[in-house]
Amino acid sequence: MEAGSILILLGTTKGAFFLSGDEDRSNWSVTGPCCEGWPINHVVGDPETGMIWAGGGSDWHGAGVWCSKDLGKTWDLTKLTTGSMDTWAEQDPDFAKMINWSKPSVEFDDEFSQIWSLAYAHGVLYAGTKPAELLASHDHGKSWSRLEGLTNHPSRESWEPGGAGLVLHTIVSDRSDSNRLWIGISAAGVFETEDGGNTWARRNRLSNEENCTGHSHPAAPKDGETGHCVHNIVHAPGGNDILYQQNHHGVWKSRNGGRSWEDITEGLPSTFGFPIRVHPRDPDTIWTLPLNGDSIGRYPPDASAAVWRSRNGGESWQALRQGLPQENCFFTVLRQAMGGDVRDPAGIYLGTNSGSVFLSADEGDRWEEVARHLPTILSLEVMDCVSTR
């Protein structure tokens, strides 16, 4: 990447796509699809090496992680499980010849169907699967091992699938401690490890059990815990233990690494949404995008799009609408589809299930559409060359 350039990494239902922009966050160009059109749930990159990884798959393809060492120009696939395509091709030589198929060597047979999330931290690449397990690679994605401490967690029999299945969709690393991770599983909740994944503690307890009262929704807090259908988690900057989560039923804040959570939903128009984002330098500035509800369309309230920002850690919220569609807007922004750069002011980016990318270069005050007509966007991350200076 050229100094000062930005690369937006998009996972979509029809492969990985990239948006390249100038230092002033303009003149965007689209590249893709990559990864042979596989459904790609998450794309992440390492600005220091330029390596990019794309995780995805399906019942048809099986699960796999694609790797590019040249900013998306060429790709290598590490296939982790087989899919129905492999079964068909193995039984039908003509079909195998038509698709140029050869029997893959996989590490996990047919044990899971998709990679749902990726994270690269402290030299380790992590992958979350469907059904929910956590894998780790110490050689940039060439080989993988299962973190058995999570797979064999005593609570596993009680884990229930969310609407998209039992998925490990969020992986958050501690910036200063390589042994510490948080993960989010729908619908099993938040888990933390402090020993590199050998053991895991469930982190869903409420700071005030009164938060359990007055809710009739099945995903609402109960039994002294937040609802277990966590949608996304972020770790605030600054060497603290502040976490934020967008849950199926509310937005929550933890000041102690997930050991207890407080409800900060008041002031938002809905308890339901998918993404949450925290400022790269200010632990009290967060953004989320509420939707009208889980069973009445999953689009912005009143079909009028707004990103909601808090400058005080969730004590109050402000709707940011300038440049976003204000009528007949029925898109959804999914859990991994809100990203950001590290500039000043910070840039915030949205990818929609209707195939648009929106950018705010001033921390949400004003928005512009920088790409449209892409496939359904499942994830959005930003590789910012500034972060390597």
mmCIF file of N, CA and C in Angstrom, residues 205-215 221-225 252 261:
data_model
loop_
_atom_site.group_PDB
_atom_site.id
_atom_site.type_symbol
_atom_site.label_atom_id
_atom_site.label_comp_id
_atom_site.label_asym_id
_atom_site.label_seq_id
_atom_site.Cartn_x
_atom_site.Cartn_y
_atom_site.Cartn_z
ATOM 1 N N ARG A 205 -22.728 -11.448 33.137
ATOM 2 C CA ARG A 205 -23.423 -11.036 34.346
ATOM 3 C C ARG A 205 -23.761 -9.552 34.301
ATOM 4 N N LEU A 206 -24.945 -9.210 34.824
ATOM 5 C CA LEU A 206 -25.377 -7.820 34.908
ATOM 6 C C LEU A 206 -24.757 -7.136 36.113
ATOM 7 N N SER A 207 -24.526 -5.815 35.976
ATOM 8 C CA SER A 207 -24.063 -5.038 37.123
ATOM 9 C C SER A 207 -25.214 -4.728 38.077
ATOM 10 N N ASN A 208 -26.438 -4.751 37.539
ATOM 11 C CA ASN A 208 -27.618 -4.457 38.354
ATOM 12 C C ASN A 208 -28.746 -5.361 37.887
ATOM 13 N N GLU A 209 -29.171 -6.280 38.737
ATOM 14 C CA GLU A 209 -30.174 -7.258 38.326
ATOM 15 C C GLU A 209 -31.538 -6.634 38.071
ATOM 16 N N GLU A 210 -31.726 -5.367 38.458
ATOM 17 C CA GLU A 210 -32.986 -4.696 38.134
ATOM 18 C C GLU A 210 -33.167 -4.546 36.628
ATOM 19 N N ASN A 211 -32.069 -4.653 35.883
ATOM 20 C CA ASN A 211 -32.165 -4.580 34.425
ATOM 21 C C ASN A 211 -32.970 -5.745 33.850
ATOM 22 N N CYS A 212 -33.175 -6.776 34.645
ATOM 23 C CA CYS A 212 -33.947 -7.922 34.166
ATOM 24 C C CYS A 212 -35.450 -7.654 34.168
ATOM 25 N N THR A 213 -35.879 -6.638 34.864
ATOM 26 C CA THR A 213 -37.316 -6.415 35.027
ATOM 27 C C THR A 213 -37.899 -5.654 33.845
ATOM 28 N N GLY A 214 -39.180 -5.910 33.599
ATOM 29 C CA GLY A 214 -39.921 -5.147 32.600
ATOM 30 C C GLY A 214 -39.692 -5.549 31.168
ATOM 31 N N HIS A 215 -39.073 -6.705 30.915
ATOM 32 C CA HIS A 215 -38.817 -7.149 29.546
ATOM 33 C C HIS A 215 -39.605 -8.422 29.269
ATOM 34 N N PRO A 221 -32.552 -9.590 28.983
ATOM 35 C CA PRO A 221 -31.816 -10.082 30.145
ATOM 36 C C PRO A 221 -32.718 -10.825 31.118
ATOM 37 N N LYS A 222 -32.164 -11.857 31.716
ATOM 38 C CA LYS A 222 -32.888 -12.631 32.719
ATOM 39 C C LYS A 222 -31.883 -13.402 33.564
ATOM 40 N N ASP A 223 -32.338 -13.851 34.711
ATOM 41 C CA ASP A 223 -31.494 -14.641 35.613
ATOM 42 C C ASP A 223 -30.188 -13.934 35.962
ATOM 43 N N GLY A 224 -30.242 -12.590 35.997
ATOM 44 C CA GLY A 224 -29.055 -11.830 36.373
ATOM 45 C C GLY A 224 -28.013 -11.686 35.290
ATOM 46 N N GLU A 225 -28.363 -12.019 34.043
ATOM 47 C CA GLU A 225 -27.415 -11.929 32.945
ATOM 48 C C GLU A 225 -28.018 -11.174 31.769
ATOM 49 N N TRP A 252 -24.821 -2.500 25.668
ATOM 50 C CA TRP A 252 -24.301 -2.719 27.001
ATOM 51 C C TRP A 252 -22.852 -2.274 27.090
ATOM 52 N N TRP A 261 -21.977 -6.059 33.306
ATOM 53 C CA TRP A 261 -22.443 -5.198 32.211
ATOM 54 C C TRP A 261 -23.547 -4.274 32.700
#
